[in-house]
One Martini backbone bead per residue (centre of mass of N, CA, C, O) as a GRO file, in nm:
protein
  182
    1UNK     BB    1   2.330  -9.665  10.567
    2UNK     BB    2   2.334  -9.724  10.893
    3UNK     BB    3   2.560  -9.772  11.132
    4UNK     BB    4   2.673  -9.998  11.339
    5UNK     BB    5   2.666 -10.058  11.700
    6UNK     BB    6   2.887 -10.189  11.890
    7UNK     BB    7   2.842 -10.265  12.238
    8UNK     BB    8   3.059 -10.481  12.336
    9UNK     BB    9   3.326 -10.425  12.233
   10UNK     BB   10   3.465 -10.296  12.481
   11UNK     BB   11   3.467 -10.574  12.646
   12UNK     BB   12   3.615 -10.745  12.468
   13UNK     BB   13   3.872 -10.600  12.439
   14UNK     BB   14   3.927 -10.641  12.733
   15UNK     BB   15   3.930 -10.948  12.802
   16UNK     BB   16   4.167 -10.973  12.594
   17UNK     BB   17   4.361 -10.818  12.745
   18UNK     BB   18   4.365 -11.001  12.968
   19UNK     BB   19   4.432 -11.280  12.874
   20UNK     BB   20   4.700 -11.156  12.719
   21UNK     BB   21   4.832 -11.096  12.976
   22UNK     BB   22   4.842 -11.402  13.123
   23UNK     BB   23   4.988 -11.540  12.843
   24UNK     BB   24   5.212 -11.261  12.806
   25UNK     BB   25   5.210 -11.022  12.898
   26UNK     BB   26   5.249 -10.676  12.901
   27UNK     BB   27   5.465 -10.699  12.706
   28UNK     BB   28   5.261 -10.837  12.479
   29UNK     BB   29   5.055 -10.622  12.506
   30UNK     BB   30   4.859 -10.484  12.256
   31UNK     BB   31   4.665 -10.355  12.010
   32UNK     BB   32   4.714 -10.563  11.814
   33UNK     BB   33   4.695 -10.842  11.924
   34UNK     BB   34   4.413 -10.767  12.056
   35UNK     BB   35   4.261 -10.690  11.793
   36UNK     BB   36   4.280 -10.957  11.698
   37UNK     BB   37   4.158 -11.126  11.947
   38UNK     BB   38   3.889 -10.984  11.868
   39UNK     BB   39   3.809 -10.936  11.583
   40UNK     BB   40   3.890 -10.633  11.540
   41UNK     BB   41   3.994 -10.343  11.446
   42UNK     BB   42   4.273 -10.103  11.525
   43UNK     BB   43   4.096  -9.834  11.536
   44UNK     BB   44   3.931  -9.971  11.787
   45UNK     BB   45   4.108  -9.874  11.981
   46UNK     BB   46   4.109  -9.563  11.923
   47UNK     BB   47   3.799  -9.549  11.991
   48UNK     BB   48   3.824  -9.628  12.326
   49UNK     BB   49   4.135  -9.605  12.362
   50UNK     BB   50   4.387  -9.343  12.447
   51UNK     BB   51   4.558  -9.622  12.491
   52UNK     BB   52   4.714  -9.871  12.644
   53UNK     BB   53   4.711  -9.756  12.938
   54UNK     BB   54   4.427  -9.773  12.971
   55UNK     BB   55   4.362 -10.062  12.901
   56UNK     BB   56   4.532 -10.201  13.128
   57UNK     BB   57   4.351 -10.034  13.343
   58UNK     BB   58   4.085 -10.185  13.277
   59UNK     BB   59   4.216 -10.503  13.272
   60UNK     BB   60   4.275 -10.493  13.591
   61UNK     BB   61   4.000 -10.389  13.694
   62UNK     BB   62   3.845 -10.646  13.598
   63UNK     BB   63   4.051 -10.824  13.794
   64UNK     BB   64   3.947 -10.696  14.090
   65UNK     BB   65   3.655 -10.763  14.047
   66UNK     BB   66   3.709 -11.085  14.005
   67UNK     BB   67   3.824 -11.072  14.309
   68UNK     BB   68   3.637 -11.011  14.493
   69UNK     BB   69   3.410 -11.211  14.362
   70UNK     BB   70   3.521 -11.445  14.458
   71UNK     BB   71   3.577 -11.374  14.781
   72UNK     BB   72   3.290 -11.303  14.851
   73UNK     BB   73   3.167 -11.582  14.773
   74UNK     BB   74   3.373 -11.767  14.947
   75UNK     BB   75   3.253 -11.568  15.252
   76UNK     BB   76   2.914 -11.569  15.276
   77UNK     BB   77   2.915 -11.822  15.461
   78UNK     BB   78   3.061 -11.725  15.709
   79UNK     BB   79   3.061 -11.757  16.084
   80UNK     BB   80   3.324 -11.818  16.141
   81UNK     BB   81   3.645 -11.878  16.164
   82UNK     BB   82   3.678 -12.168  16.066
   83UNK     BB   83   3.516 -12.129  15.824
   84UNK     BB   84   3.754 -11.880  15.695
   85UNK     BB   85   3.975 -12.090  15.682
   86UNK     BB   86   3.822 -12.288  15.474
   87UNK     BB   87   3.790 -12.055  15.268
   88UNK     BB   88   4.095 -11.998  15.231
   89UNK     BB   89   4.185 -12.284  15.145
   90UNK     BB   90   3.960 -12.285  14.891
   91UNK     BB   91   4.092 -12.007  14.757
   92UNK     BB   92   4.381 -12.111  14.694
   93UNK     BB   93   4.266 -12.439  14.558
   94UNK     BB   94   3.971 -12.339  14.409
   95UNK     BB   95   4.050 -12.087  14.259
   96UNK     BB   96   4.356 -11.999  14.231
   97UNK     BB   97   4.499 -12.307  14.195
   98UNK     BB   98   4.318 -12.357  13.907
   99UNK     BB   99   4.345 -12.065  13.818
  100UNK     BB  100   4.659 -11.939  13.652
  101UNK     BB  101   4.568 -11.632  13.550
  102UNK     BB  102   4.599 -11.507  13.870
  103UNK     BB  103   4.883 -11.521  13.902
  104UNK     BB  104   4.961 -11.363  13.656
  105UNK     BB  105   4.832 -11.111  13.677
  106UNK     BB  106   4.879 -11.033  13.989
  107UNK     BB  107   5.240 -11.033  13.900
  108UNK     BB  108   5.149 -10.769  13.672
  109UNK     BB  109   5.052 -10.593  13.849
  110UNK     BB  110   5.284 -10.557  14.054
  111UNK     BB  111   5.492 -10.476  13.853
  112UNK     BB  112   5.375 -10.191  13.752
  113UNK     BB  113   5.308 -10.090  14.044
  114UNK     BB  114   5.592 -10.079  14.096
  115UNK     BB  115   5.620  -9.821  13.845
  116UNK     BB  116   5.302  -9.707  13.854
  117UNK     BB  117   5.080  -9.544  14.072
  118UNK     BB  118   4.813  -9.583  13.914
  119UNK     BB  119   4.801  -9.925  13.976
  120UNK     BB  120   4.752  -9.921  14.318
  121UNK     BB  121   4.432  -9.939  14.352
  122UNK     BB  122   4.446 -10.214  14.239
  123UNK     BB  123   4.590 -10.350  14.449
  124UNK     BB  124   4.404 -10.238  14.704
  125UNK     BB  125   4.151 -10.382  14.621
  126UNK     BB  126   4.251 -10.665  14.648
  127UNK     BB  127   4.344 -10.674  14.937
  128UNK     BB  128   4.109 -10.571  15.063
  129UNK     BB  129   3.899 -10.823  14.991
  130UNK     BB  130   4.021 -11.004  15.216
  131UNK     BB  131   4.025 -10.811  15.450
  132UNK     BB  132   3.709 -10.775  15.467
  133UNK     BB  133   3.654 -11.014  15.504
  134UNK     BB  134   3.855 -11.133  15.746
  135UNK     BB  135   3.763 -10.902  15.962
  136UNK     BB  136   3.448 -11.040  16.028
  137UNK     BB  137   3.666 -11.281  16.205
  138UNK     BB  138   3.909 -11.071  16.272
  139UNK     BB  139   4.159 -10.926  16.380
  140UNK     BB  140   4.375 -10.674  16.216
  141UNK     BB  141   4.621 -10.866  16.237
  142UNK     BB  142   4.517 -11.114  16.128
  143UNK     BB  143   4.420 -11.077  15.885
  144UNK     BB  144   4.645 -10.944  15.744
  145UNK     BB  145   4.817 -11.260  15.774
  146UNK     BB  146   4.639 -11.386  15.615
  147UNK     BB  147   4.651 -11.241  15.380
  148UNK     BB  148   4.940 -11.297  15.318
  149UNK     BB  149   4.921 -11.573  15.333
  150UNK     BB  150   4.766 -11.580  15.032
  151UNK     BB  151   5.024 -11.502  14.876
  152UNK     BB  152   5.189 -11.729  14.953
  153UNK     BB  153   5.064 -11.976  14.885
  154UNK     BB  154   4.979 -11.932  14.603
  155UNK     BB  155   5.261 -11.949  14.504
  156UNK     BB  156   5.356 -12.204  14.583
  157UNK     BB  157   5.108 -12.376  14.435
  158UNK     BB  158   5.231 -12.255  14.163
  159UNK     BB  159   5.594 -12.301  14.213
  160UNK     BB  160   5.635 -12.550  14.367
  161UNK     BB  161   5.738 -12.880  14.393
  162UNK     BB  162   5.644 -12.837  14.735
  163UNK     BB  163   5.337 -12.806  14.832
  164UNK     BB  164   5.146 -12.786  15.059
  165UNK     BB  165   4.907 -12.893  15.207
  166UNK     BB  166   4.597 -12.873  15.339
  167UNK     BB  167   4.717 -12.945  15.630
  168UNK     BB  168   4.937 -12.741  15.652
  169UNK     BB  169   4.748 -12.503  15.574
  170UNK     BB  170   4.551 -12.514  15.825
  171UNK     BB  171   4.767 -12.542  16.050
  172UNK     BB  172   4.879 -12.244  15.999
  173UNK     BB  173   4.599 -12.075  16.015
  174UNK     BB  174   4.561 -12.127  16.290
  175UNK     BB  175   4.802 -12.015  16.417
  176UNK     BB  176   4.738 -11.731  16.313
  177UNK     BB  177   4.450 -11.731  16.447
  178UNK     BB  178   4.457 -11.883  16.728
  179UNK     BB  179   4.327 -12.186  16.729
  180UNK     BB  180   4.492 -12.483  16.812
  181UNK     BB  181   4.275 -12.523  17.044
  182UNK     BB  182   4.056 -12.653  16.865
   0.00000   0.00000   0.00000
C-alpha cells in the first residue's frame, strides 16, 4: 500500500508556529509544541524544516506576509492624505488593535532579530510594507514619521490603561502630516 503524502502538512505546522508564538512567545515554542498543536508526529518536524530556526523564520515570514497584505488592504483605495490619514487610523483601530496576536507577534519579532541578523529583513519587510502604501501620498519624511507614529500608537493602543482617543490620534496624524489647516 503506497504511503500518502499530506501536501498541506507543511503549511499548517507554519501556522502553528505563528499562533504558538502569539500565545506562548519564541521562547515556549519548540518542534515538540507545534507538532502537539498540529497533531502531526515529531518527526514531521525534522522533515519539513532543519531545525527550530528554520520552523521560526518561516513563522515570521508568513507573520509579515499577513502584515503586508492587511497593510496593502486597508491603502487600496486611499485617494489623498486625508483619506490615507482615514486608512491609518483604521489600520491601528480595527486592524491591529482587534486582533491582540499582531502585537505580540511583532513585538517576538523584534525581540529575535534585535540579536539574530537573519530575521532582520523580515522586520524591514514589515516596516516597507507601511512605508510604501504611505509614500503614495505623503513625501518620505511625512510618510516615514507616519510610519513610526502606527508602531507607537498600536504598543498604546495595546498596553496603556488610557491610549488615544480616534480623535486624538487624528488630530496627531493631521499634525504630522501637515494637514492641520484642513
Amino acid at each position: 500500500m503506497a504511503r500518502q503524502v499530506d501536501a498541506g502538512r507543511r503549511d499548517r505546522i507554519i501556522d502553528a508556529a505563528v499562533d504558538c508564538i502569539a500565545e506562548q512567545g519564541v521562547a515556549g515554542t519548540s518542534h515538540r509544541v507545534v507538532a502537539k498543536r498540529t497533531g502531526v508526529p515529531l518527526g514531521s518536524m525534522t522533515y519539513h524544516f532543519s531545525g527550530i530556526d528554520e520552523l521560526l523564520y518561516e513563522a515570521f515570514h508568513r507573520f509579515t506576509q499577513r502584515i503586508r497584505d492587511i497593510v496593502q488592504k486597508r491603502f487600496q483605495h486611499t485617494e489623498d492624505p486625508v483619506d490615507a490619514i482615514d486608512a491609518v487610523i483604521s489600520l491601528i483601530y480595527d486592524d491591529f488593535g482587534v486582533d491582540q496576536s499582531i502585537y505580540h507577534l511583532t513585538y517576538e519579532l523584534y525581540a529575535i532579530a534585535s540579536h539574530r541578523a537573519e530575521f532582520r529583513p523580515l522586520v524591514h519587510e514589515m516596516i516597507d510594507a507601511g512605508f510604501t502604501a504611505l509614500r503614495a501620498h505623503f513625501d518620505e519624511e511625512t510618510a516615514r514619521a507616519i510610519n513610526t507614529y502606527i508602531e507607537g500608537a498600536s504598543t498604546h493602543l495595546t498596553l496603556d490603561t488610557r491610549p488615544q482617543t480616534v480623535d486624538q490620534m487624528r488630530h496627531a496624524l493631521r499634525r504630522l502630516a501637515g494637514l492641520d489647516a484642513l
